[in-house]
mmCIF file of C-alpha atoms in Angstrom:
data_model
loop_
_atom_site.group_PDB
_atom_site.id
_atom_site.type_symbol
_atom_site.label_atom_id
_atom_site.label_comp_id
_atom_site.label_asym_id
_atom_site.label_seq_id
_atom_site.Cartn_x
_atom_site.Cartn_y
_atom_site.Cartn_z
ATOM 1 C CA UNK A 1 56.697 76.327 138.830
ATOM 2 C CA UNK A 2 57.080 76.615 142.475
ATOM 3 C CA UNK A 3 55.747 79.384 144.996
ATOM 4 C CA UNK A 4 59.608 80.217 145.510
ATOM 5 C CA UNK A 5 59.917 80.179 141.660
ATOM 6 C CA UNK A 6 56.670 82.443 141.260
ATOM 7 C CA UNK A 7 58.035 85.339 144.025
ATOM 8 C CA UNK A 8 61.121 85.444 142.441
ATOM 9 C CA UNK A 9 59.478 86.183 139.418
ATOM 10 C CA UNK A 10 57.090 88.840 140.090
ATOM 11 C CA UNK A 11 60.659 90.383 142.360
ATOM 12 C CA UNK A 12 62.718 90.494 138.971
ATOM 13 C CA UNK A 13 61.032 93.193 137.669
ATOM 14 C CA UNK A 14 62.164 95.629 140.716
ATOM 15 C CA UNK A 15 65.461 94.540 140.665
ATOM 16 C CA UNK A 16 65.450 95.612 136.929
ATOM 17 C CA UNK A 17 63.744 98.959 137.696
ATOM 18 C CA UNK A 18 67.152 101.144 138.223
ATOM 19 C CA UNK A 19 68.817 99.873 135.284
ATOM 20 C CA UNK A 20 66.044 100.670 132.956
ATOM 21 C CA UNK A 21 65.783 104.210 134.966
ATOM 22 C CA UNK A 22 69.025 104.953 134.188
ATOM 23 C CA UNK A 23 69.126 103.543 130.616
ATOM 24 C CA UNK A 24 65.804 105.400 129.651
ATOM 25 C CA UNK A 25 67.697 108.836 131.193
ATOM 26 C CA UNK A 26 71.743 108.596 129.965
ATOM 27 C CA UNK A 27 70.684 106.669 126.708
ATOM 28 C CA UNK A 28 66.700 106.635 125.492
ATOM 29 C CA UNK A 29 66.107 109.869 125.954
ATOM 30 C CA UNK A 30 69.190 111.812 125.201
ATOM 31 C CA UNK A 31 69.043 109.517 121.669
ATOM 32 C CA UNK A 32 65.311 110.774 120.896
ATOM 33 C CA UNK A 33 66.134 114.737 121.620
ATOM 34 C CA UNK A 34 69.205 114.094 118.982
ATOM 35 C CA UNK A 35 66.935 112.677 116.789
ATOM 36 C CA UNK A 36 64.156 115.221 116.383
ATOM 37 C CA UNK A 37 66.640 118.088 116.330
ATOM 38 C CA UNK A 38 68.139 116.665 113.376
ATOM 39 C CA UNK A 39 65.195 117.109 111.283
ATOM 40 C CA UNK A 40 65.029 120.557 113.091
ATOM 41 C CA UNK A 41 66.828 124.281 112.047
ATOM 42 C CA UNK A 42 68.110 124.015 116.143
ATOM 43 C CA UNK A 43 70.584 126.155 117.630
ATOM 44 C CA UNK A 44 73.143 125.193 120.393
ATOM 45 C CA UNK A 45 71.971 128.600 122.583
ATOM 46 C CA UNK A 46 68.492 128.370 121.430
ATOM 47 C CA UNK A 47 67.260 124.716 120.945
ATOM 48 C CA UNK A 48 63.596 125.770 122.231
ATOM 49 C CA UNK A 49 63.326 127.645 119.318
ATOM 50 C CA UNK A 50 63.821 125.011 116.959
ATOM 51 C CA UNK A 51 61.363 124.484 114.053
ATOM 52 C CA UNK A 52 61.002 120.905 111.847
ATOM 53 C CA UNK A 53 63.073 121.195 108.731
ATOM 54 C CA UNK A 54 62.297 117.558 107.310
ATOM 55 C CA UNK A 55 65.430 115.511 106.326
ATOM 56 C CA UNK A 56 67.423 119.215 105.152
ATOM 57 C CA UNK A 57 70.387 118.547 107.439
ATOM 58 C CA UNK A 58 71.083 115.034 106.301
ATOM 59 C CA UNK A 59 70.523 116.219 102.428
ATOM 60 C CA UNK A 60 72.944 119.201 103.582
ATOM 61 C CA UNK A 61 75.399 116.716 104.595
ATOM 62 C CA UNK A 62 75.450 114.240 101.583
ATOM 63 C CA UNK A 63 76.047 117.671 99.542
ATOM 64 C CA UNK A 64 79.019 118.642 102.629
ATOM 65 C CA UNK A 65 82.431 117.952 100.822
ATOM 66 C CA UNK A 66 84.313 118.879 104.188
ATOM 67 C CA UNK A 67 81.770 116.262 105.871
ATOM 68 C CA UNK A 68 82.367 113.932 103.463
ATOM 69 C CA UNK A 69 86.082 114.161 103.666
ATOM 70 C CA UNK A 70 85.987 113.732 107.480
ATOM 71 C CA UNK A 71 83.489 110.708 106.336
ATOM 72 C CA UNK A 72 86.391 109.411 103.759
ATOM 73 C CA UNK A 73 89.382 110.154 106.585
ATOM 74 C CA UNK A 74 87.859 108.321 109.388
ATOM 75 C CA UNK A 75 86.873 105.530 107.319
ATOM 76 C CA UNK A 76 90.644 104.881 105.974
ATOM 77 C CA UNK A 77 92.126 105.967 109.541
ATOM 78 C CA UNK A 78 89.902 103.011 110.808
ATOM 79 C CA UNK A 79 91.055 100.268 107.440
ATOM 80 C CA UNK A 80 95.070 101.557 108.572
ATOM 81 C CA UNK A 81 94.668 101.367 112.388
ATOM 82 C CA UNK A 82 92.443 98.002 112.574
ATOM 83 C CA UNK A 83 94.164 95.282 110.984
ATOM 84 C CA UNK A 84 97.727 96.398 111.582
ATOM 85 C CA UNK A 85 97.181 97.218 115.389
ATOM 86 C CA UNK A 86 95.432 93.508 115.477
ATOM 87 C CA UNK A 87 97.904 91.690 114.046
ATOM 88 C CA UNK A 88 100.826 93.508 116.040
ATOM 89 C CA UNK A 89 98.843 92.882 119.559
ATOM 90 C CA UNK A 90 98.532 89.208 118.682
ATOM 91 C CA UNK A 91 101.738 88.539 117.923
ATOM 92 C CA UNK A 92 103.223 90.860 120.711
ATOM 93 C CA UNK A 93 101.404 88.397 122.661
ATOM 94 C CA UNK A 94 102.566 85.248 121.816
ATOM 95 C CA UNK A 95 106.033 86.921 122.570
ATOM 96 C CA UNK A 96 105.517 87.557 125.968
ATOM 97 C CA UNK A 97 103.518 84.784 126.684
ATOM 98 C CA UNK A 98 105.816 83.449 128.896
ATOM 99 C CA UNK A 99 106.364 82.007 132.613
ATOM 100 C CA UNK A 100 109.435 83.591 133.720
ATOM 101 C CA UNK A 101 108.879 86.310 135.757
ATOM 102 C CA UNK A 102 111.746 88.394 133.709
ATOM 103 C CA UNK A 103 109.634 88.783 130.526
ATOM 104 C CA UNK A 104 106.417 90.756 133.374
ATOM 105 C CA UNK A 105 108.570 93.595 133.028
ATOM 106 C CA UNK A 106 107.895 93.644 129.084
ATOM 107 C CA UNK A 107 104.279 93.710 129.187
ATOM 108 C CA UNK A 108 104.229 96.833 131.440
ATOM 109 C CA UNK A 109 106.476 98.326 129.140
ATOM 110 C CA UNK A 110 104.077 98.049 126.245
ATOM 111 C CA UNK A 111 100.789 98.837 128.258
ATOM 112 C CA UNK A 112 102.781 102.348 129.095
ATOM 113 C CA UNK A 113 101.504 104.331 126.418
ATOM 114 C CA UNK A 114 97.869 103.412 127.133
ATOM 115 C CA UNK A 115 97.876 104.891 130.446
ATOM 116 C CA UNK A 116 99.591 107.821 129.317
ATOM 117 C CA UNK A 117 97.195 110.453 128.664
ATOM 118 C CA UNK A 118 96.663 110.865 124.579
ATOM 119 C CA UNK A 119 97.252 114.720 124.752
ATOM 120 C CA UNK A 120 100.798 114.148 126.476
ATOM 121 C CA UNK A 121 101.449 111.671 123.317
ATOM 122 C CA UNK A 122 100.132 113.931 121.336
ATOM 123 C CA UNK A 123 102.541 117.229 122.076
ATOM 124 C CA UNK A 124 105.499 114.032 122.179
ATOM 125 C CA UNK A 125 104.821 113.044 118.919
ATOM 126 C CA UNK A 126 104.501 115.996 117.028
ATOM 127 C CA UNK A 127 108.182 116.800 118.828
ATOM 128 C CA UNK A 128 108.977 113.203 117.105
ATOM 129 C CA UNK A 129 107.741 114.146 114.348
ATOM 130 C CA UNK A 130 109.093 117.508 113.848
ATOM 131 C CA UNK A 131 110.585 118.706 110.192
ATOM 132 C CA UNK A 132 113.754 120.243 109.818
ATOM 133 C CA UNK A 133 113.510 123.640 111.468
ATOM 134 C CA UNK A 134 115.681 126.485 111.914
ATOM 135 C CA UNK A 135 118.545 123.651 112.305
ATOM 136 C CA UNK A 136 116.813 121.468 114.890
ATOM 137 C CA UNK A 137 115.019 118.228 113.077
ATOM 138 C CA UNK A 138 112.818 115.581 115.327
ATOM 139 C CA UNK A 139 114.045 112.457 115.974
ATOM 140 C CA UNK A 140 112.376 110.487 113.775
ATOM 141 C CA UNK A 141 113.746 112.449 110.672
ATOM 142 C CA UNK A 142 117.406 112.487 112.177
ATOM 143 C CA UNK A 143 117.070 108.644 112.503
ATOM 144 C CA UNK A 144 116.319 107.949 108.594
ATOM 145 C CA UNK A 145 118.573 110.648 108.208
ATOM 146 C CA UNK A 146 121.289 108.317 109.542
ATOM 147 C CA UNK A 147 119.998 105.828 106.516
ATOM 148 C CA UNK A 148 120.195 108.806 103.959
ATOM 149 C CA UNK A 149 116.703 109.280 103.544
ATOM 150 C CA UNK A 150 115.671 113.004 103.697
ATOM 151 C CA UNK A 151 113.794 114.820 106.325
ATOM 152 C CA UNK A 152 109.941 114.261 105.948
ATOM 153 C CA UNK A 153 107.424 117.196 106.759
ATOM 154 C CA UNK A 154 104.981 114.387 108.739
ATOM 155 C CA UNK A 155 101.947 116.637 109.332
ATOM 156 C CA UNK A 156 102.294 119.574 106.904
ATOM 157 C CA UNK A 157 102.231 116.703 103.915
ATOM 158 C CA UNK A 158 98.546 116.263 103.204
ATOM 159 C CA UNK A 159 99.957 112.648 101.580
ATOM 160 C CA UNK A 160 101.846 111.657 105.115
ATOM 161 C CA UNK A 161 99.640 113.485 107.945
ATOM 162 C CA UNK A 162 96.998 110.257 108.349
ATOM 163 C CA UNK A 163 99.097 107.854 107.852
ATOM 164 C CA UNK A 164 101.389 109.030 110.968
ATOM 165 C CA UNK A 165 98.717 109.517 112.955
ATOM 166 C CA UNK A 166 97.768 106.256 112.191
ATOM 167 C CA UNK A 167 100.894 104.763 112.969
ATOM 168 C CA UNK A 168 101.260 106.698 116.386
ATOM 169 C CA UNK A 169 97.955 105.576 117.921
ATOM 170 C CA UNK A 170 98.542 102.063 116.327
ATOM 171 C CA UNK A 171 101.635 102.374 119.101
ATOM 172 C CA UNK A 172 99.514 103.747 121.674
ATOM 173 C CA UNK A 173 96.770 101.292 121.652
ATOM 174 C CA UNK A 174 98.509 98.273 120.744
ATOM 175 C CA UNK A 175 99.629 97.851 124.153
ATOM 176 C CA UNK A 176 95.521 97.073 125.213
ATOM 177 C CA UNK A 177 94.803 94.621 122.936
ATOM 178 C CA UNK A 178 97.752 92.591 123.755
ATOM 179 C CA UNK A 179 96.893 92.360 127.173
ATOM 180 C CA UNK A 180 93.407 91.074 126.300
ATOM 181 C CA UNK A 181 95.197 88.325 123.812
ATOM 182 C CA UNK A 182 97.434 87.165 126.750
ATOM 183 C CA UNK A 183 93.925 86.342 128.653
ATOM 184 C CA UNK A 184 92.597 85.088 125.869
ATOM 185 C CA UNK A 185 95.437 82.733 125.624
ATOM 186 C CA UNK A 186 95.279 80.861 129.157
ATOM 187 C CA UNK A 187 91.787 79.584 127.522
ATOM 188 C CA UNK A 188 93.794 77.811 125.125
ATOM 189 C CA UNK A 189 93.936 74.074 125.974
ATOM 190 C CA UNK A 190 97.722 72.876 126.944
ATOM 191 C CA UNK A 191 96.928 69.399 125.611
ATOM 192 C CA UNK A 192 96.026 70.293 122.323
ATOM 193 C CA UNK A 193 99.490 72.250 121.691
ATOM 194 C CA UNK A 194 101.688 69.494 123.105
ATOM 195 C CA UNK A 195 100.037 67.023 120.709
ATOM 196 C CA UNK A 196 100.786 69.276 118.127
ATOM 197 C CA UNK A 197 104.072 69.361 118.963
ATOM 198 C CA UNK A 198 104.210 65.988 119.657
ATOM 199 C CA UNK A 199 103.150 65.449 116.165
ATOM 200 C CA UNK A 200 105.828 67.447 114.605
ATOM 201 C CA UNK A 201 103.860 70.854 113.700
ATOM 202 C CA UNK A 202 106.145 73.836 113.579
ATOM 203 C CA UNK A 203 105.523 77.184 115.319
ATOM 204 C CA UNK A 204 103.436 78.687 112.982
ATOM 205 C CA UNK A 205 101.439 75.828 112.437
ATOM 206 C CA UNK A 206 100.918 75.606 116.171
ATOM 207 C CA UNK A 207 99.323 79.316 115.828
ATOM 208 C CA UNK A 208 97.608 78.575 112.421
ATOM 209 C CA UNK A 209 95.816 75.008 113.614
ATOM 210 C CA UNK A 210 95.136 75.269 117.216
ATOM 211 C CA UNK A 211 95.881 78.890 118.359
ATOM 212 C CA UNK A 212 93.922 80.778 115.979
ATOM 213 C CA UNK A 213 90.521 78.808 116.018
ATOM 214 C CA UNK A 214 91.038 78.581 119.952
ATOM 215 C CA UNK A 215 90.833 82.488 120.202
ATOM 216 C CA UNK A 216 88.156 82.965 117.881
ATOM 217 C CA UNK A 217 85.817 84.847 120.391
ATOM 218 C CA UNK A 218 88.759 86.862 121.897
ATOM 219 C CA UNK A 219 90.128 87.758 118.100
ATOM 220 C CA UNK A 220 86.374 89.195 117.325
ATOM 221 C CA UNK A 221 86.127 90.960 120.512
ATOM 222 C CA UNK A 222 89.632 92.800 120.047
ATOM 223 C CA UNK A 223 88.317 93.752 116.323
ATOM 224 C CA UNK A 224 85.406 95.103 117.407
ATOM 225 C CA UNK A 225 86.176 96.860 119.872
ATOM 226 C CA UNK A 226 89.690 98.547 118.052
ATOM 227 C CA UNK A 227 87.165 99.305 115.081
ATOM 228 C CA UNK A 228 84.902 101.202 117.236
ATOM 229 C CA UNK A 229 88.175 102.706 118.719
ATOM 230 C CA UNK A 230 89.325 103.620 115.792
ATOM 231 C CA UNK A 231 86.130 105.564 114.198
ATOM 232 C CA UNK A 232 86.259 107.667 117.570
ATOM 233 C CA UNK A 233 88.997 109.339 117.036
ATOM 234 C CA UNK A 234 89.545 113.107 117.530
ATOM 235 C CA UNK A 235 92.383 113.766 119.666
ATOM 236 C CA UNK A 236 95.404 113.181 117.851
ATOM 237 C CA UNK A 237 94.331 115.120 114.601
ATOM 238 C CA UNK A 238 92.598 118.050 116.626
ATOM 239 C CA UNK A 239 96.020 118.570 118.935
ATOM 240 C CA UNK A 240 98.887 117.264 116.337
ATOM 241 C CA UNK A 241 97.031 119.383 113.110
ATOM 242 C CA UNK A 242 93.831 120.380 113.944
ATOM 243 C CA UNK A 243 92.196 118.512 110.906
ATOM 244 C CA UNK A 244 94.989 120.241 108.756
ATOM 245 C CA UNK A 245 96.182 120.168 106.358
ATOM 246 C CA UNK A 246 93.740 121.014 103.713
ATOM 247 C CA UNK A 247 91.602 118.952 105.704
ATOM 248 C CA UNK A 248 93.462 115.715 104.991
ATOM 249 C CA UNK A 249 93.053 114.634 108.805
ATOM 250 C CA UNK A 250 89.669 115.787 109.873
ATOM 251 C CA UNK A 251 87.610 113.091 111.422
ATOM 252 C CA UNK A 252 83.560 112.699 111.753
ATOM 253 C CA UNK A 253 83.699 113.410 115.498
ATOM 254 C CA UNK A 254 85.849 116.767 115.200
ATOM 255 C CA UNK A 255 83.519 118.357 112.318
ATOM 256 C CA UNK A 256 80.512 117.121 114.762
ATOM 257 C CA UNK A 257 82.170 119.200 117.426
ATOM 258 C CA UNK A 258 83.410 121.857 115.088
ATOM 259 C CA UNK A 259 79.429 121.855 113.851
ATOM 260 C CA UNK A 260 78.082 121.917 117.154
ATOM 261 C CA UNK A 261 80.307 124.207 119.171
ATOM 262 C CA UNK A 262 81.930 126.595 116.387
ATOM 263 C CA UNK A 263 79.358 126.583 113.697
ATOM 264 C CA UNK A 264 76.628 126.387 116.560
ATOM 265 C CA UNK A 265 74.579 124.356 114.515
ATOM 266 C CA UNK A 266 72.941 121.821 117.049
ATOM 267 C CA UNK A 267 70.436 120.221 114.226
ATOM 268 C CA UNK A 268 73.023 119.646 111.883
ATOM 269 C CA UNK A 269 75.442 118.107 114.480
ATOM 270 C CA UNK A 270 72.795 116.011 115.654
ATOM 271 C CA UNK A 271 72.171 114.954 112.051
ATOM 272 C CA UNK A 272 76.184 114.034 111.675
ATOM 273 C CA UNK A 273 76.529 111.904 114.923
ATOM 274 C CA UNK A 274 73.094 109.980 114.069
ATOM 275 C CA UNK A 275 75.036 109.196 110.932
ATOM 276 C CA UNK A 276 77.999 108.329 112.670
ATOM 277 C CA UNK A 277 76.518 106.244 115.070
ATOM 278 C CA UNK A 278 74.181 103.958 112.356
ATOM 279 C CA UNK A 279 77.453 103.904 110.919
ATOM 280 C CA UNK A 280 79.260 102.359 113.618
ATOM 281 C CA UNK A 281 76.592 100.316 114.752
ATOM 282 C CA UNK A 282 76.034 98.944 111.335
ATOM 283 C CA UNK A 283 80.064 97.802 110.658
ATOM 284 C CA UNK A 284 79.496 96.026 114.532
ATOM 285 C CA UNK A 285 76.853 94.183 113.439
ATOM 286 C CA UNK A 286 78.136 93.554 110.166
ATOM 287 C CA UNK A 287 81.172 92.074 111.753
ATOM 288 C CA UNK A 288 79.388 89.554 114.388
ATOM 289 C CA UNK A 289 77.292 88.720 111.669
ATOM 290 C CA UNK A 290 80.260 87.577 109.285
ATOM 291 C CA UNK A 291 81.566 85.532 112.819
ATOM 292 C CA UNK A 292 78.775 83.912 113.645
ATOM 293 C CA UNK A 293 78.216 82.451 110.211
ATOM 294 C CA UNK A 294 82.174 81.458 110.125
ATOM 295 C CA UNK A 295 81.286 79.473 113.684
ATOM 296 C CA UNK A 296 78.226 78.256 112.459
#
């Protein structure tokens, strides 16, 4: 190693130093207070008063039926959102993956709704949505009306509420996604599609063969990140039904706030987002786990 090499060496650590600073003060440390309040009684306008109640709020929430139907909700929000809003980015992007200025316009016209603000969608959607009231019906239920089918209470039916609020942010996010498959599909290498076409291979083998394995990285990137997405919701249930009804679109994060800021129950909140985040963190890892060992 040379002198040069040796003072850049003993430098690094200095360069380092903010990082860690602010790491240790936005991350470590705000993660350790959660943790020992959760095995405390802690209130939210008395935390200094807290006093250790062992593992009581995490056996209080494994006995919680309203936490464990926000548990259930966010979990089948997240299997409804993931794969459909995946598949519909990829394949909006291989649409508009095109050179002619003309099709520019498209793209920007489905990246729209994710620079909208979600509690604008929110109040537009539940106008969309909108049952058949004192003679006025939203405009999705006049639409299959024109098809015969009959108007649909959306978010008063416990059976229909998730689902369209699954659908509705599968529209709003969609839009993101596609835009990181259109990068992801300048990577893929010309030659190897014109020898495949060359050969003969249809479209969809084209995307099968070549495509597909070419984007493998991009393809695990936009599932991770839309999974973690997706188990973060809370603004389209709290606004469009406020968790209603009978609880049949409550998610983790609004019964964490509910616990925290309602209920005032800091130890027990603390106990619910430690859950939520080994829970996230776990499905993460599970999924670059399963990728690598596909790659390897």
């Amino acid at each position: 190693m040379t002198a040069w090499q040796r003072k850049r060496g003993r430098a690094a650590p200095w360069f380092l130093l903010p990082a860690c600073a602010l790491l240790a003060v936005f991350v470590v440390w705000p993660l350790l207070r959660a943790g020992w309040w959760s095995f405390t009684n802690a209130d939210l306008l008395s935390p200094e008063r807290a006093e250790f109640a062992g593992a009581d709020n995490y056996a209080g929430l494994a006995g919680d039926a309203r936490f464990q139907r926000a548990f259930g909700n966010t979990l089948l929000f997240a299997l409804l959102v993931v794969p459909v809003q995946t598949v519909l980015a990829f394949f909006l992007a291989l649409w508009v993956n095109r050179p002619e200025p003309a099709w520019r316009w498209l793209r920007g016209v489905f990246f729209v709704p994710v620079v909208v603000s979600m509690p604008v969608l929110a109040v537009l959607w539940t106008l969309l949505y909108q049952p058949e009231q004192g003679g006025e019906t939203g405009l999705l239920n006049a639409a299959l009306g024109v098809f015969g089918v009959p108007p649909q209470a959306w978010l008063r039916d416990p059976a229909l509420a998730l689902p369209a609020i699954a659908f509705m942010s599968v529209w709003q996010g969609a839009g993101l996604q596609m835009m990181v498959f259109l990068a992801g599909l300048q990577n893929v290498p010309k030659e190897l599609l014109e020898a495949a076409r060359i050969d003969g291979a249809s479209g969809w083998q084209r995307v099968r063969h070549v495509i597909v394995p070419s984007m493998r990285n991009t393809i695990i990137f936009v599932v991770t990140v839309t999974t973690i997405l997706a188990f973060r919701i809370f603004v389209q249930p709290y606004l469009m039904t406020r968790g209603g009804p009978g609880n049949s679109t409550l998610s983790l994060i609004q019964s964490v706030y509910e616990t925290t800021f309602v209920s005032q129950d800091l130890g027990r909140a603390c106990a619910a987002a430690l859950v939520f985040l080994a829970l996230v963190g776990g499905l993460t890892w599970l999924q670059r786990r399963l990728a690598r060992e596909e790659r390897e």
